[in-house]
Short mmCIF file of C-alpha atoms in Angstrom, two decimals:
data_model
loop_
_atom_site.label_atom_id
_atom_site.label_comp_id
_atom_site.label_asym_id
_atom_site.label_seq_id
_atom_site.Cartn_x
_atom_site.Cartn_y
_atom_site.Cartn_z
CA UNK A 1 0.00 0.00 0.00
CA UNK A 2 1.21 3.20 -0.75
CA UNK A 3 0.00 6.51 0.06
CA UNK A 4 0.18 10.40 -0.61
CA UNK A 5 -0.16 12.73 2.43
CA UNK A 6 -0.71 16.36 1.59
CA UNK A 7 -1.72 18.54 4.61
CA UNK A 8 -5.10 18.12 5.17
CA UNK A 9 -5.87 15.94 2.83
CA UNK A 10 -4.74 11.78 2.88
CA UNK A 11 -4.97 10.69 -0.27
CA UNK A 12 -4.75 7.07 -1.32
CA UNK A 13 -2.74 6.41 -4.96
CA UNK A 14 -2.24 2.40 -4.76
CA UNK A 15 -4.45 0.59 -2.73
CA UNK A 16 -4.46 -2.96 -1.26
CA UNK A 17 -4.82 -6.57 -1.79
CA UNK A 18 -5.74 -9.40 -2.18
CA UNK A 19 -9.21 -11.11 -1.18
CA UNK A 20 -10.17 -13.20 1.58
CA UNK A 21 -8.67 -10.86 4.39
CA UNK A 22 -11.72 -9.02 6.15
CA UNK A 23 -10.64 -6.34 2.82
CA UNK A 24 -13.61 -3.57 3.80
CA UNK A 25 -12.79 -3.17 7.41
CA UNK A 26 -8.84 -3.82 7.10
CA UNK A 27 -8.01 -1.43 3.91
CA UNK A 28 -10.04 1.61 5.63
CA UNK A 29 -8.75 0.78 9.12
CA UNK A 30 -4.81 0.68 7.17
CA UNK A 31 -6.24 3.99 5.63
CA UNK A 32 -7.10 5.49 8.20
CA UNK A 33 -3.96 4.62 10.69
CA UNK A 34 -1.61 6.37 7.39
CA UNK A 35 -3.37 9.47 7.49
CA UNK A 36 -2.06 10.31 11.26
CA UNK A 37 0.95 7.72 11.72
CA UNK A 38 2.23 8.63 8.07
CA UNK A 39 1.09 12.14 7.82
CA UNK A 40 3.00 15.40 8.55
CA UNK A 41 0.30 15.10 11.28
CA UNK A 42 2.44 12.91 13.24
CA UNK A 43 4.61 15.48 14.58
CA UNK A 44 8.03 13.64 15.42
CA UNK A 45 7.00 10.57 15.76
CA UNK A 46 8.60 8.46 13.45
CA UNK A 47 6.31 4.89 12.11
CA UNK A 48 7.08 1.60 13.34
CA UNK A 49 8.57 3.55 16.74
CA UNK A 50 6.52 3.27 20.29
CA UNK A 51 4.68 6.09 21.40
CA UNK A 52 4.87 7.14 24.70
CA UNK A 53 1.27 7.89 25.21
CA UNK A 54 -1.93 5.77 23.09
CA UNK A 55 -3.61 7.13 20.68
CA UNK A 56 -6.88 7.63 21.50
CA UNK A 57 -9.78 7.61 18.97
CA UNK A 58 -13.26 7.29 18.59
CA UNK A 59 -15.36 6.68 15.83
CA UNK A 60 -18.41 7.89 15.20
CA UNK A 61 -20.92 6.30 12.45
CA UNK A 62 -22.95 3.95 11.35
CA UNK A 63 -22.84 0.10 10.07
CA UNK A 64 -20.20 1.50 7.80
CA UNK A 65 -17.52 1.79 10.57
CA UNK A 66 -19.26 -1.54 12.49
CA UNK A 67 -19.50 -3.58 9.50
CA UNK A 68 -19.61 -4.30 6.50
CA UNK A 69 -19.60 -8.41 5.95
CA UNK A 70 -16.25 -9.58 5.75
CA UNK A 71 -15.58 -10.82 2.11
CA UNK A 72 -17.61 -13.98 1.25
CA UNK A 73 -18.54 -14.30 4.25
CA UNK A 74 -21.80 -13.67 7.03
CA UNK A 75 -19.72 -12.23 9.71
CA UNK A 76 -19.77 -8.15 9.99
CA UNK A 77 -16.07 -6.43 10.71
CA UNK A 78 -15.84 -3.90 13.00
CA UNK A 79 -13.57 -1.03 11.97
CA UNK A 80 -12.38 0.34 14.94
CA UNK A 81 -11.27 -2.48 16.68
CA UNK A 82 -9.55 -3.68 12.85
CA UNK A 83 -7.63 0.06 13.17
CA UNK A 84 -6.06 -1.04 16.81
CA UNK A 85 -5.17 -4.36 15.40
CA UNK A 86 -3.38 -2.76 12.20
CA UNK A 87 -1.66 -0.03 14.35
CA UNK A 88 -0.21 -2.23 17.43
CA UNK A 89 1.17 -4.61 14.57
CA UNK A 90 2.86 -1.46 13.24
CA UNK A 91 3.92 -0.91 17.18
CA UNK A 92 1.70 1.93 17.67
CA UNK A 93 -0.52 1.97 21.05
CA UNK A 94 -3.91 2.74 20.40
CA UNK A 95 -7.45 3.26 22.84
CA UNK A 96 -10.29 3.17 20.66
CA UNK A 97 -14.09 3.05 21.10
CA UNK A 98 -17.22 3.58 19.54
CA UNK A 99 -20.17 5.69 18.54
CA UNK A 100 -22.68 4.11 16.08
CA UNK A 101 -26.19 3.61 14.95
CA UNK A 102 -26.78 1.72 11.87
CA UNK A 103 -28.78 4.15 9.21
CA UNK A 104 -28.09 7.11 11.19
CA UNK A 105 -26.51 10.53 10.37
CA UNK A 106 -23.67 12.52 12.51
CA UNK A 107 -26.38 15.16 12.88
CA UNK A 108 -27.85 13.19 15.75
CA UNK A 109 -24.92 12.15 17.56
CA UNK A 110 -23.90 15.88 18.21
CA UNK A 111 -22.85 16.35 21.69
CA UNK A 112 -25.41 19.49 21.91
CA UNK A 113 -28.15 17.03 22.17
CA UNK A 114 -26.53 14.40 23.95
CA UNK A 115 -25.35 15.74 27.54
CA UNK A 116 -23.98 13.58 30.43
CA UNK A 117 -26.36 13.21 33.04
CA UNK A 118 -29.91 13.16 31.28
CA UNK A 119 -32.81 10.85 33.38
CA UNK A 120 -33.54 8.85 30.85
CA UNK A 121 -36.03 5.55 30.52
CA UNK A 122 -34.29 2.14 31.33
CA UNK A 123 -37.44 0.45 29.59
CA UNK A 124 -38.37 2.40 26.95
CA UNK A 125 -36.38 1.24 24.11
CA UNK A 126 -37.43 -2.63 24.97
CA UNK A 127 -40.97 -1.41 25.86
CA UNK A 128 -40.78 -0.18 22.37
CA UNK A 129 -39.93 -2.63 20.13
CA UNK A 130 -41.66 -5.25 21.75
CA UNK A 131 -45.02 -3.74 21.38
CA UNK A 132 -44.11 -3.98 17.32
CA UNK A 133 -43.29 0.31 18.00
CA UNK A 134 -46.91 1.10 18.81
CA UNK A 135 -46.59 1.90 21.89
CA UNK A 136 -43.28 3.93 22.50
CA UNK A 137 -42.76 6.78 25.25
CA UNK A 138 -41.21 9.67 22.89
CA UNK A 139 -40.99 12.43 25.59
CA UNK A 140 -37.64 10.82 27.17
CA UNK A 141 -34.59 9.92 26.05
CA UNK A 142 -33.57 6.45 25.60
CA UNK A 143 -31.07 4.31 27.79
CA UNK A 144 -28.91 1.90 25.56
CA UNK A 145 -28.53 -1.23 26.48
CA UNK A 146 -27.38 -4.18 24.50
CA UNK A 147 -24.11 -6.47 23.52
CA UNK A 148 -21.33 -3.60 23.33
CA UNK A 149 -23.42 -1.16 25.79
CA UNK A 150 -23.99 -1.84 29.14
CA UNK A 151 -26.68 -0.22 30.93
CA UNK A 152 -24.06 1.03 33.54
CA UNK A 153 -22.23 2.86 30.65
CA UNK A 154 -24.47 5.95 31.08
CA UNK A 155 -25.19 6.06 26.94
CA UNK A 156 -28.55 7.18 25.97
CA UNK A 157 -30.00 8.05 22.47
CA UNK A 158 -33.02 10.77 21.40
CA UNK A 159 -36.55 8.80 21.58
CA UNK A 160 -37.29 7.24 18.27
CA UNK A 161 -33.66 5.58 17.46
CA UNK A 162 -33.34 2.15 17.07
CA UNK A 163 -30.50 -0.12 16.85
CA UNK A 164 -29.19 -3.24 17.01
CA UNK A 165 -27.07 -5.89 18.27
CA UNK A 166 -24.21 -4.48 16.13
CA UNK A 167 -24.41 -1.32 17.03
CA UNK A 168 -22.49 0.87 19.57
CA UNK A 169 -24.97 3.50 20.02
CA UNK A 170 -23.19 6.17 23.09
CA UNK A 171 -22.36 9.44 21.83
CA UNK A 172 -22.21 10.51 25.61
CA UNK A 173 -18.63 8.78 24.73
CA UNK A 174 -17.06 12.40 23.08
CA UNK A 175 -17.32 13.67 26.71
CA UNK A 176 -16.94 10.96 28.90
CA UNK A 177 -13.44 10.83 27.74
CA UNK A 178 -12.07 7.34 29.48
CA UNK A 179 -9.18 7.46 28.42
CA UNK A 180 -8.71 11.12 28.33
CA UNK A 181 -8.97 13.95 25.76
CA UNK A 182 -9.60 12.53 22.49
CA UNK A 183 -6.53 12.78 19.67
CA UNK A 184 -8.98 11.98 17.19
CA UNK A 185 -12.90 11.94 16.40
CA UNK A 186 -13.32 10.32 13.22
CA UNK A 187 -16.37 11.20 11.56
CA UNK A 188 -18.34 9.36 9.16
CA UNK A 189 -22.37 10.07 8.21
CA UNK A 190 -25.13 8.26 6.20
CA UNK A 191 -24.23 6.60 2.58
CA UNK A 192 -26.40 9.40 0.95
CA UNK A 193 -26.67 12.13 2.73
CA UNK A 194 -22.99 13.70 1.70
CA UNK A 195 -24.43 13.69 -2.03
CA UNK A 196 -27.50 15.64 -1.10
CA UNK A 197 -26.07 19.60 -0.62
CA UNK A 198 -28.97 20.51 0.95
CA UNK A 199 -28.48 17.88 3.72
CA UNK A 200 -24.98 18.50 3.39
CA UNK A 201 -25.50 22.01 4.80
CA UNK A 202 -27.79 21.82 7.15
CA UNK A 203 -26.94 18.75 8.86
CA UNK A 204 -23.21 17.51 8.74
CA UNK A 205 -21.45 20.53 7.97
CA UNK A 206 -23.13 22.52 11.56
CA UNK A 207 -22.31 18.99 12.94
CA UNK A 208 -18.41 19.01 11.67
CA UNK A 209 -18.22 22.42 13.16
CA UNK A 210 -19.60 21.83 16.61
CA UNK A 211 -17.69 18.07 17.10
CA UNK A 212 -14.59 20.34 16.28
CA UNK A 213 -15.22 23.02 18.96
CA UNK A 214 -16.56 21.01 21.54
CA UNK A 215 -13.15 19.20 21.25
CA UNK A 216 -10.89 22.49 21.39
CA UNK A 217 -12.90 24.18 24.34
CA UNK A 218 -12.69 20.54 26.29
CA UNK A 219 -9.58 19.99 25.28
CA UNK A 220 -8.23 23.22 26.11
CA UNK A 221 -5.71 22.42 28.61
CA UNK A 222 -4.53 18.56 27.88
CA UNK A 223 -1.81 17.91 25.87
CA UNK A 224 -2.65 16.48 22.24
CA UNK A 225 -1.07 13.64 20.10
CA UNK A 226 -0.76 16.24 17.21
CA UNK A 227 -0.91 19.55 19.03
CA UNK A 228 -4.79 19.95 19.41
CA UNK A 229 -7.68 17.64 18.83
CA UNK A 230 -8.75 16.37 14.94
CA UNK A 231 -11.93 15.72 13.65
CA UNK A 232 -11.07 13.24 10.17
CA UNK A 233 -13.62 12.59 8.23
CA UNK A 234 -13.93 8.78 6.71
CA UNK A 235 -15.54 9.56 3.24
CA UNK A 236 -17.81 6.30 1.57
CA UNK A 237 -17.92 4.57 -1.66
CA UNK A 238 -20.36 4.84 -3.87
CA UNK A 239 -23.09 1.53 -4.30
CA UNK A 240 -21.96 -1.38 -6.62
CA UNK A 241 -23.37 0.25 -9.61
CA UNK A 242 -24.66 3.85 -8.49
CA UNK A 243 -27.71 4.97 -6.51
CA UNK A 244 -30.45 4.49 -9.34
CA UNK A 245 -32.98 6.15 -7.11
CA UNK A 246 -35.31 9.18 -7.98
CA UNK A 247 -35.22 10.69 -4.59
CA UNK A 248 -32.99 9.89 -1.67
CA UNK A 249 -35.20 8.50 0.88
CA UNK A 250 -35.38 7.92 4.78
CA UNK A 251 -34.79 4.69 6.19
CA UNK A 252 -34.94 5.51 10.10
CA UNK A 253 -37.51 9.11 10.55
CA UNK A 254 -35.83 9.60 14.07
CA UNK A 255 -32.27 9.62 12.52
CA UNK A 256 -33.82 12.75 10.55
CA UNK A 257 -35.38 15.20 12.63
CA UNK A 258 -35.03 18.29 9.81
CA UNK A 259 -36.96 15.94 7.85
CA UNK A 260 -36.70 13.64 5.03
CA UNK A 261 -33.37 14.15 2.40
CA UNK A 262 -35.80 14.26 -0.35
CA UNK A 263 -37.45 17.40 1.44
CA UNK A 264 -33.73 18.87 0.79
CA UNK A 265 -33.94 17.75 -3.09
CA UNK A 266 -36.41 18.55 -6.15
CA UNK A 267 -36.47 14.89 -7.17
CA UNK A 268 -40.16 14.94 -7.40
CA UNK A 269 -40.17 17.46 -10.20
CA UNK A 270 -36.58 17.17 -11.60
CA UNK A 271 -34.16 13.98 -12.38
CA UNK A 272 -30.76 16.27 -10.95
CA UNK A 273 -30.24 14.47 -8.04
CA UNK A 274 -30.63 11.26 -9.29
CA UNK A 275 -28.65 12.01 -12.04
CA UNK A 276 -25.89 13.21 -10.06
CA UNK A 277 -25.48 9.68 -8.65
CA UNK A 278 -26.68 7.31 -11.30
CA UNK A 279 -23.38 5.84 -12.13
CA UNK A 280 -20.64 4.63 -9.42
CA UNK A 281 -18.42 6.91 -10.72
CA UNK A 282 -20.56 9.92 -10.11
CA UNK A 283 -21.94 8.94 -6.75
CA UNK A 284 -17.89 8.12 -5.48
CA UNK A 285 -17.48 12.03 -7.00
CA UNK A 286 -20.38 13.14 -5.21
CA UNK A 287 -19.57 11.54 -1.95
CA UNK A 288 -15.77 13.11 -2.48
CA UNK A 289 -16.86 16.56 -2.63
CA UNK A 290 -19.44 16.33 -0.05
CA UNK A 291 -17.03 14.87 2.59
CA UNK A 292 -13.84 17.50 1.32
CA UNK A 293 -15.88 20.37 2.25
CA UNK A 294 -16.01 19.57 5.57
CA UNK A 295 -12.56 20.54 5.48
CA UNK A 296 -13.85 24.21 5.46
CA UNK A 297 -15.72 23.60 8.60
CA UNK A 298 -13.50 22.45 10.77
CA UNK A 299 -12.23 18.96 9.88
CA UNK A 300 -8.52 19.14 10.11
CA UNK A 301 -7.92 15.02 7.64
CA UNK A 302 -10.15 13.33 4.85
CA UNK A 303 -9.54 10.05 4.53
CA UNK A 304 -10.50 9.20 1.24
CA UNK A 305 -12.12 5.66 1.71
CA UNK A 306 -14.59 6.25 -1.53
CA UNK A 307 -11.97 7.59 -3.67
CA UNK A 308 -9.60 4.12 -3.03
CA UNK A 309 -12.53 1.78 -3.62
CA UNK A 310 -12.76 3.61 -7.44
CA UNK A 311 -9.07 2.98 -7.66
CA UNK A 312 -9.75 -0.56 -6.78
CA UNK A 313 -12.95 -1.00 -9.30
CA UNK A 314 -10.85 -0.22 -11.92
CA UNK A 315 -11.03 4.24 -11.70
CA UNK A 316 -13.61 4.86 -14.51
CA UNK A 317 -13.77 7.82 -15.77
CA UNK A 318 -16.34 10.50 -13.85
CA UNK A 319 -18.57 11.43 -16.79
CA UNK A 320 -18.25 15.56 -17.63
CA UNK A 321 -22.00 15.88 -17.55
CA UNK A 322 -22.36 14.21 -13.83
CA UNK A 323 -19.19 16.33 -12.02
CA UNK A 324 -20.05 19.51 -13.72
CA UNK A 325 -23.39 19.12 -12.70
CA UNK A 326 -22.01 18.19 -8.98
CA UNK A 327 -19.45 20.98 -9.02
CA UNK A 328 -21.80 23.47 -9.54
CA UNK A 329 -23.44 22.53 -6.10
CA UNK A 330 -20.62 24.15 -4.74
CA UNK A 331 -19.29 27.30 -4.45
CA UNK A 332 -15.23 26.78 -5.81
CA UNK A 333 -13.24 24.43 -6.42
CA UNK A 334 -12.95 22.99 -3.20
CA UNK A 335 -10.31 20.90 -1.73
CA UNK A 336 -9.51 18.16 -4.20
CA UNK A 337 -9.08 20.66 -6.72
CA UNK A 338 -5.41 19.93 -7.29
CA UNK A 339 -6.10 16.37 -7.45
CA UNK A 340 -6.15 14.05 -10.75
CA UNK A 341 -9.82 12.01 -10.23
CA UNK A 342 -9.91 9.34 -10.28
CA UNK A 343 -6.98 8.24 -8.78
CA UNK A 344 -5.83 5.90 -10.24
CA UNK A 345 -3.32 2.57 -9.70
CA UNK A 346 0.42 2.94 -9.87
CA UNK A 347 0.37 -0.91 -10.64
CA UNK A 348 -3.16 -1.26 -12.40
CA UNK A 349 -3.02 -4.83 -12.32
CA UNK A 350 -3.77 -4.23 -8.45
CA UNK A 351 -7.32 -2.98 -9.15
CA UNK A 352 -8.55 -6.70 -9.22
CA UNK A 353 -12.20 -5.52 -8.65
CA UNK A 354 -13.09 -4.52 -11.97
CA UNK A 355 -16.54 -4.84 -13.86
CA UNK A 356 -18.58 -7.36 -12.42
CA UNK A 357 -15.76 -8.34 -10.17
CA UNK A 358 -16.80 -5.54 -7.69
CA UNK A 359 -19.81 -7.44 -6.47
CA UNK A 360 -17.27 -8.79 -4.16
CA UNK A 361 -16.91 -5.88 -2.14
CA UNK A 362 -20.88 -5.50 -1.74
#
């Protein structure tokens, strides 16, 4: 695997592999651990040397950083705990944990609406679901308990959520800080919602910016990994063969409280959005410059997850018509404007999931 590392942006130019080997979960955990222990973020450190103090990081996301199915196989991966495995191999110490709700969004994870300390219902999420969600108590909050969080953990959710026995849901976690300040928050939101601007702006990018002050002002006076605290966001991959959807739908209304993403779209009366996303090619671009611009609220790394899996498929061309049209969402350039898309292989024989082939990462 090699890598380019550019200031604030980690970009991938030869990518992994070879199948059978958990790929999803190990490739973006490998990703992931170059972007801060081979990045200029890495202060003095040096890779492959000890660190005095862990690195402590928490992810926050959805069945994108708990899963996906390991290749040909039934079993889900679980990125976070693949990222400590790949970084003490490489000798580096690591404390990770967890923050995720499958379907959700990063809008309602935001530590605004989260607090330590909230009385909420031991019973209502159970009460809940087994009454087939007719009868659900929606004025408090939720206490989480299941596999990975124990009652005693203090996590709670907004009324409405529901998860699973995959999930991780706490984000009481950005505060509780157990193993002190945070070095890292990586970020990652809903497979759509980055390609829908309207979403864009008015849920993850005021999201972005609070996680990033939250973590300065509590972080104030602790000493930092790379000098302060850094929100990275972990940008997706496009579906096998694009979205081929009309409108962008809602899976889980709770995860949504601004409303639906097609209320943030004219897909009823115009084919743009769908468009935009049709191929895999233009929903990886979409995704790309959705996640990038987070950069100009207050995400300090992209890793660029979406834009390896395209150099693994094979890096079709992004038709003209789709990124012009996706471009134009924005207002410049923004920050992969210096970059050559896609990327592309330095040893194409590498990108062994070409065509049809790519099922296999699906």
């Amino acid at each position: 695997v090699q890598f380019l590392a550019s200031g604030d942006l980690c970009a991938m130019v030869a990518v992994f592999g070879r199948p059978g080997f958990a790929l999803v979960a190990t490739s973006g955990a490998a990703l992931v651990l170059q972007c801060f222990a081979g990045s200029s973020l890495r202060g003095g450190q040096q890779r492959g040397q000890p660190s005095e103090d862990p690195l402590k990081i928490l992810f926050v996301g959805n069945s994108l950083i708990f899963g996906p199915s390991a290749f040909n196989t039934t079993e889900q991966n679980n990125l976070p705990r693949f990222f400590k495995l790949v970084a003490e191999s490489l000798n580096h110490s690591v404390h990770q944990q967890e923050d995720t709700i499958g379907g959700c969004n990063v809008f309602v994870h935001r530590p605004s609406i989260n607090p330590l300390g909230l009385n909420c219902s031991d019973t209502a999420y159970a009460d809940c679901l087994s009454s087939g969600l007719k009868d659900c108590n929606y004025e408090q909050c939720w206490a989480v308990n299941n596999t990975n969080v124990d009652l005693s953990d203090g996590c709670s959710v907004n009324p409405g959520i529901l998860y699973g026995v995959q999930d991780a849901p706490c984000p009481q976690r950005l505060m509780k800080q157990d193993f002190g300040a945070w070095d890292v928050v990586v970020l990652q939101d809903n497979s759509i919602l980055p390609s829908v601007v309207g979403a864009l702006n008015q849920m993850l990018a005021p999201s972005v910016s609070e996680y990033s002050r939250v973590l300065r002002q509590s972080g104030a006076h602790q000493t930092h990994r790379f000098g302060e605290p850094i929100v990275a966001m972990f940008m997706t991959w496009s579906y096998y063969d694009g979205g081929h959807r009309k409108c962008p739908g809602t899976d889980i209304p709770a995860c949504f409280p601004n409303g639906t993403l097609d209320g943030f779209t004219d897909c009823e009366t115009s084919d743009a959005w769908s468009e935009s996303i049709a191929t895999h090619p233009c929903q990886a671009y979409s995704l790309a410059r959705g996640y990038a611009e987070m950069l100009e609220y207050g995400a300090k790394v992209l890793v660029p997850n979406g834009l390896a899996w395209e150099a693994a498929r094979g890096s079709e061309p992004i038709p003209q018509q789709c990124k012009a049209a996706i471009d134009a969402e924005f207002p410049g350039p923004g920050p992969l404007e210096n970059l050559s898309l896609p990327l592309k292989l330095e040893n194409e024989t590498l990108a062994q999931w070409r065509g049809a082939k790519a099922q296999d990462l699906f």
